[in-house]
PDB file of C-alpha atoms in Angstrom:
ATOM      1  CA  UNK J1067      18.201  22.370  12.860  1.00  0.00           C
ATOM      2  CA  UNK J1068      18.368  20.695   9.394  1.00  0.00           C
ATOM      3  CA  UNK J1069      15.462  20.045   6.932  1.00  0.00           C
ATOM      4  CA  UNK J1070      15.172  16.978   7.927  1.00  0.00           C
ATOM      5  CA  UNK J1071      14.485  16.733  11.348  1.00  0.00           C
ATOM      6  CA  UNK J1072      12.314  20.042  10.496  1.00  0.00           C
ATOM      7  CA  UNK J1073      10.531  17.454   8.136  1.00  0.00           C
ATOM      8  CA  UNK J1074      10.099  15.267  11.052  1.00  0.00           C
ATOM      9  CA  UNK J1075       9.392  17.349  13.576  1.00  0.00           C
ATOM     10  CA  UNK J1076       5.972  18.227  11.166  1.00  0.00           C
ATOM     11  CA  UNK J1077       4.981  15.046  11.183  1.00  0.00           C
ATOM     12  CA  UNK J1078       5.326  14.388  15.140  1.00  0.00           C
ATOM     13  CA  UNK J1079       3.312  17.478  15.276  1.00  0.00           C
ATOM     14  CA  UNK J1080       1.119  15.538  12.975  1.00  0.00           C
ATOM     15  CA  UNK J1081       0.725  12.923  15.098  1.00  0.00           C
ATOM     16  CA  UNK J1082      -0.286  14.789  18.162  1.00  0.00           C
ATOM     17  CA  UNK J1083      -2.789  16.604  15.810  1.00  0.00           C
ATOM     18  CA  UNK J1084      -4.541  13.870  15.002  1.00  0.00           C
ATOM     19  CA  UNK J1085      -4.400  12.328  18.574  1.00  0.00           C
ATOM     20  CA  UNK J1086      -5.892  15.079  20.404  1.00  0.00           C
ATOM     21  CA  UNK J1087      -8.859  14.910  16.985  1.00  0.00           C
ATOM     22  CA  UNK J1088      -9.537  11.388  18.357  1.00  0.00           C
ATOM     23  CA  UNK J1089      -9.423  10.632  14.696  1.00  0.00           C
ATOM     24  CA  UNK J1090      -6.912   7.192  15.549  1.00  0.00           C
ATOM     25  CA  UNK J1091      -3.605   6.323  17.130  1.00  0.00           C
ATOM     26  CA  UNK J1092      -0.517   8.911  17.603  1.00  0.00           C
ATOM     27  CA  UNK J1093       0.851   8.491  13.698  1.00  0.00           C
ATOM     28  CA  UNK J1094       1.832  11.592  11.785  1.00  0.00           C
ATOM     29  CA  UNK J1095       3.575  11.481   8.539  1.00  0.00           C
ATOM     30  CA  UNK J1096       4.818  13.776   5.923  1.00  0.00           C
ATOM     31  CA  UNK J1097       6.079  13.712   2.136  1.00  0.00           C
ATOM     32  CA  UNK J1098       8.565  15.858   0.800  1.00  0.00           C
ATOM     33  CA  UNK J1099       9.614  16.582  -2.856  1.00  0.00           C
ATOM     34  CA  UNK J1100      12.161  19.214  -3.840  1.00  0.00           C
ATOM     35  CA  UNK J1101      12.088  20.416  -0.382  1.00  0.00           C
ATOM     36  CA  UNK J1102       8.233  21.309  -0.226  1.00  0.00           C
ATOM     37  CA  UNK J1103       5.447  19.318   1.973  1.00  0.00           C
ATOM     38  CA  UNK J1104       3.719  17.444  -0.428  1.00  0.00           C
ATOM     39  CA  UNK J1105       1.402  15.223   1.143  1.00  0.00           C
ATOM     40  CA  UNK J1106       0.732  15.061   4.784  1.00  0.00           C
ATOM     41  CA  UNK J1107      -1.412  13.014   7.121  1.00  0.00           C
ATOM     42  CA  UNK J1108      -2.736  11.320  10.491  1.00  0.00           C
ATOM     43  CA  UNK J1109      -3.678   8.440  11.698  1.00  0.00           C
ATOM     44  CA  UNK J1110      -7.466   8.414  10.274  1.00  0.00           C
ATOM     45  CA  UNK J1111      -8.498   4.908  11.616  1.00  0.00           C
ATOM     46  CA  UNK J1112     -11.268   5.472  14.311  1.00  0.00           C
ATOM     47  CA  UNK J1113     -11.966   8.935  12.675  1.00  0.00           C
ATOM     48  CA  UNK J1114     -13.118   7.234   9.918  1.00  0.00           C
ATOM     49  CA  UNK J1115     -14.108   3.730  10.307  1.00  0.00           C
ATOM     50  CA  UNK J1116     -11.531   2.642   7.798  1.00  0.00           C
ATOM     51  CA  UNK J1117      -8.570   0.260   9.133  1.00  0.00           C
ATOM     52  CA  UNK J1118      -6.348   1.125   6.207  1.00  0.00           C
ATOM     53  CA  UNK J1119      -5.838   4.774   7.215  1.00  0.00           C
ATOM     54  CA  UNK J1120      -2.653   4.993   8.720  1.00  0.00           C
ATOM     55  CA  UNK J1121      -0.448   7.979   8.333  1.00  0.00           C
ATOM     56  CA  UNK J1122       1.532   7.259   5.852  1.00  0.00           C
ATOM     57  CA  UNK J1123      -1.251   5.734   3.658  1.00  0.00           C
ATOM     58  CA  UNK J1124      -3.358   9.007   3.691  1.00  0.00           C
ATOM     59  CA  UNK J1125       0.137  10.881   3.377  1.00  0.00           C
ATOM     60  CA  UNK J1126       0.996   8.954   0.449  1.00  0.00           C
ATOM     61  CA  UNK J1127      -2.790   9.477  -1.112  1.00  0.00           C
ATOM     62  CA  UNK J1128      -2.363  12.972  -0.188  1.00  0.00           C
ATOM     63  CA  UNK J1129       0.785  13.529  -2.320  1.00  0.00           C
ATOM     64  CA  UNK J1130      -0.079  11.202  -5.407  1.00  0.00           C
ATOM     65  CA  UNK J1131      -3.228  13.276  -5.449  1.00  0.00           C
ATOM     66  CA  UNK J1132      -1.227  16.399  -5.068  1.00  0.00           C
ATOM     67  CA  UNK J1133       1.682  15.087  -7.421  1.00  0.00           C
ATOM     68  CA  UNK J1134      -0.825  14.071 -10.029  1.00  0.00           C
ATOM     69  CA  UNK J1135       0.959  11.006  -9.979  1.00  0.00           C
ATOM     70  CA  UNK J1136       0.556   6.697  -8.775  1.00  0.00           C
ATOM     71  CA  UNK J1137       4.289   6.983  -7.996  1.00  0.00           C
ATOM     72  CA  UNK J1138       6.357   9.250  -5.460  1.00  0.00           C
ATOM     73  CA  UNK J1139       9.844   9.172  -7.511  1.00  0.00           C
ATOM     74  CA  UNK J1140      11.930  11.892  -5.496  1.00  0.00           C
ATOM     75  CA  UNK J1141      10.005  11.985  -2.440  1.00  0.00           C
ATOM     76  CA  UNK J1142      11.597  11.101   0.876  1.00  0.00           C
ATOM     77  CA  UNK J1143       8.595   9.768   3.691  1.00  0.00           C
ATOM     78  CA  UNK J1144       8.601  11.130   7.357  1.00  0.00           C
ATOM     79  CA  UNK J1145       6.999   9.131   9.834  1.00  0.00           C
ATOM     80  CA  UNK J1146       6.603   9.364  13.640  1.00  0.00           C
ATOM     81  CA  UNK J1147       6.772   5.830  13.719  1.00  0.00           C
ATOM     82  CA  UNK J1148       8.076   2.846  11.665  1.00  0.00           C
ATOM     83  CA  UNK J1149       5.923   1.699   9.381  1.00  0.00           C
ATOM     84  CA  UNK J1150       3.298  -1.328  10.056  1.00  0.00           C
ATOM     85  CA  UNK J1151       3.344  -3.904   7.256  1.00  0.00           C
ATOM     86  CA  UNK J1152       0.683  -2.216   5.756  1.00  0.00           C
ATOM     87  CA  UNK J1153       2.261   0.766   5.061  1.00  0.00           C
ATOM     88  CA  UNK J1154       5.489  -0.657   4.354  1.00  0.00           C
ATOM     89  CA  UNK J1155       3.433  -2.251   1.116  1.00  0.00           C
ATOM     90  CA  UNK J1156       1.913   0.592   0.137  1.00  0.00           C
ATOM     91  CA  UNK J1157       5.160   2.883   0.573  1.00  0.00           C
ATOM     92  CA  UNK J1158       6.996   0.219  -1.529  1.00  0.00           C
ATOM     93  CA  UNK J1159       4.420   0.415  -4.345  1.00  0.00           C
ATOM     94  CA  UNK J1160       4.497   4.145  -3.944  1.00  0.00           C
ATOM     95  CA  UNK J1161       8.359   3.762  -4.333  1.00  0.00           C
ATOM     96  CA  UNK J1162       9.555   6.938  -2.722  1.00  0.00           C
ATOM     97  CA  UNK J1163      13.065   7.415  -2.707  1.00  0.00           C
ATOM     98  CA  UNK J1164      13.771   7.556   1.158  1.00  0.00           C
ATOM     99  CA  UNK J1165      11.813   6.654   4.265  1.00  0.00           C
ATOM    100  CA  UNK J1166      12.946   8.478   7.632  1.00  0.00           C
ATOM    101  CA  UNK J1167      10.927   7.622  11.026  1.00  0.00           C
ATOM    102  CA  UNK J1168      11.015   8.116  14.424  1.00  0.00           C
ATOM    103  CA  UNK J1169       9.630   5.725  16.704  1.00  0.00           C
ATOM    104  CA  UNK J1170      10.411   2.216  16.307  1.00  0.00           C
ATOM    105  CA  UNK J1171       7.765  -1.005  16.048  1.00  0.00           C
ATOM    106  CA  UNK J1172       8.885  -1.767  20.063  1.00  0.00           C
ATOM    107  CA  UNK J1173       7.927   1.973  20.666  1.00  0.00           C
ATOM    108  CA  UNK J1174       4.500   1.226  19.415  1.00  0.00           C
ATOM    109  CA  UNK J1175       4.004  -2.311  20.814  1.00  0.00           C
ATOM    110  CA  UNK J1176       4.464  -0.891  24.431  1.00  0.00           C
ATOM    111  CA  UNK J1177       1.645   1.826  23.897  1.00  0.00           C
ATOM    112  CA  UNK J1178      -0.742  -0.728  22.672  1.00  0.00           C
ATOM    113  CA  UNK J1179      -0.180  -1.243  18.656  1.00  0.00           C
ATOM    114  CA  UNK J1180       1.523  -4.239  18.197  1.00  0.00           C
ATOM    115  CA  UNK J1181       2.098  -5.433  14.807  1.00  0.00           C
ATOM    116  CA  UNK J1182       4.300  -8.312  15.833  1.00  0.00           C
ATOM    117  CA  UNK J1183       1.397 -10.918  15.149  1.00  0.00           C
ATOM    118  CA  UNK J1184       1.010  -9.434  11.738  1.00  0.00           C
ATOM    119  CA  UNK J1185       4.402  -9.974  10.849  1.00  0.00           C
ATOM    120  CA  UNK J1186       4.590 -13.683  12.036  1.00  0.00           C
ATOM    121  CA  UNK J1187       1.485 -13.939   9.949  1.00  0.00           C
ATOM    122  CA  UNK J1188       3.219 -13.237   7.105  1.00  0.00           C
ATOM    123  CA  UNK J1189       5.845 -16.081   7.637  1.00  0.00           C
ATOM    124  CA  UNK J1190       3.093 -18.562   7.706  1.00  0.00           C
ATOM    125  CA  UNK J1191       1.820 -20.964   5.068  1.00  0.00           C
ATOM    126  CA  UNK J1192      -1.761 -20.137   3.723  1.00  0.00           C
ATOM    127  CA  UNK J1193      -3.206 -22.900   5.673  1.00  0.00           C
ATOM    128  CA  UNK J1194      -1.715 -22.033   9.168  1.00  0.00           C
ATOM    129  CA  UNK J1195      -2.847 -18.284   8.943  1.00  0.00           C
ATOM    130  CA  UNK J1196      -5.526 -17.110  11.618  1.00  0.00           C
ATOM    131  CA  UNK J1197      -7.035 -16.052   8.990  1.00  0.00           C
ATOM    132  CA  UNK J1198      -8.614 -19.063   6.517  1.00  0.00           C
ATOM    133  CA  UNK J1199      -7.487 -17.922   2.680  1.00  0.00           C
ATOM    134  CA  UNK J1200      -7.978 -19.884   0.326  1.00  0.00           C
ATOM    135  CA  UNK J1201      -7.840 -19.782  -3.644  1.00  0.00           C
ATOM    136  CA  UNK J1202     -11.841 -19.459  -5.624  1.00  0.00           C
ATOM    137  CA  UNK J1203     -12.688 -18.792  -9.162  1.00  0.00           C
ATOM    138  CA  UNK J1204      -8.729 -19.145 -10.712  1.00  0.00           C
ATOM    139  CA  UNK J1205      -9.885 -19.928 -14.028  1.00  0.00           C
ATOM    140  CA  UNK J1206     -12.179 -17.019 -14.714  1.00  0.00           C
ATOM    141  CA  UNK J1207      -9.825 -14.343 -13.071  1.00  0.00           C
ATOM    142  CA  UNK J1208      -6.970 -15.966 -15.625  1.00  0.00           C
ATOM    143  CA  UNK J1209      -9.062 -14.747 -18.615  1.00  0.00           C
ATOM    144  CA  UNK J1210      -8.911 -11.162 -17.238  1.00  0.00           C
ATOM    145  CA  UNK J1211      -5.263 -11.482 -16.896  1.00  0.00           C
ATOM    146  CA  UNK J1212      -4.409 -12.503 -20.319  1.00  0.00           C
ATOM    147  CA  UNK J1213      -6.716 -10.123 -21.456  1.00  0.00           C
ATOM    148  CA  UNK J1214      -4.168  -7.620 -20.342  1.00  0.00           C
ATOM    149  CA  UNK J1215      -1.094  -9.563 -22.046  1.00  0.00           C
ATOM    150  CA  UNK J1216      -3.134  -7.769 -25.090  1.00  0.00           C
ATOM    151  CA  UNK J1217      -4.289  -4.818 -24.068  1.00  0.00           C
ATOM    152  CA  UNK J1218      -2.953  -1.778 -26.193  1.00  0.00           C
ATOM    153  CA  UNK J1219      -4.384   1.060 -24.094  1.00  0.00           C
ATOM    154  CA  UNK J1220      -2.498  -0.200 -21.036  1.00  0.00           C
ATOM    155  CA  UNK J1221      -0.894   2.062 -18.346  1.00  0.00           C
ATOM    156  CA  UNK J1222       2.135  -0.464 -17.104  1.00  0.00           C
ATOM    157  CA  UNK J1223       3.703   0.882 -13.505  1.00  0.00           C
TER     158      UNK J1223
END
């Protein structure tokens, strides 16, 4: 068996870990630099009261806390499932070099975790969303942003 399916297979095993916890959904993931776990994780959701802890979001605060580092240059991601929208943000502003997974979104949306109404969401206008959002306070946020134009101490990413 390669290293990567190896790499896989730990985050499937991941996923049943965290199942059989009851600490959220079947979701395991794994990150791998220079052919070492880095950061590892399972779904945390119900576990923890906190909708944002997916897999691959507590894997990829796992490794950047590991790594020392806001960015996962060199690191390939191994998830049991593809990722959610969510995580597909977060992985992209993690900007690891590789994502592998294993189950797909239709996988997911027959066992109850269906993103597909996030994702038409996310094709809507502002004003069509479920969700009302709408824009407050523009002016006074502006000042904090040009504020930064000038800021010498700045870490960019």
């Amino acid at each position: 068996m390669d290293n990567k399916m190896q790499f896989m297979k730990e985050a499937i095993k991941l996923s049943e870990h965290g199942m059989n916890q009851n600490d959220g959904g079947p979701f395991g993931c794994v990150i791998i630099k220079d052919g070492k776990v880095v950061g590892k994780g399972w779904n945390k959701v119900t576990g923890t009261n906190d909708p944002t802890a997916h897999a691959e979001v507590v894997a990829i605060r796992d490794a950047c806390k590991n790594l020392n580092s806001f960015q996962l240059d060199g690191c390939e991601l191994y998830t049991s499932c593809e990722p959610c929208p969510m995580c597909m943000g977060a992985i992209y502003w993690a900007r690891p070099d590789k994502v592998f997974y294993a189950n797909t979104r239709n996988d997911a949306a027959e066992i109850g975790f269906d993103d597909s109404m996030i994702y038409d969401e996310l094709t809507l206008p502002l004003h069509a969303r479920r969700i009302t959002i709408e824009p407050l306070g523009r002016d006074e946020a502006l000042t904090i942003f040009k504020a930064w134009i000038t800021k010498t101490d700045k870490k960019e990413y």
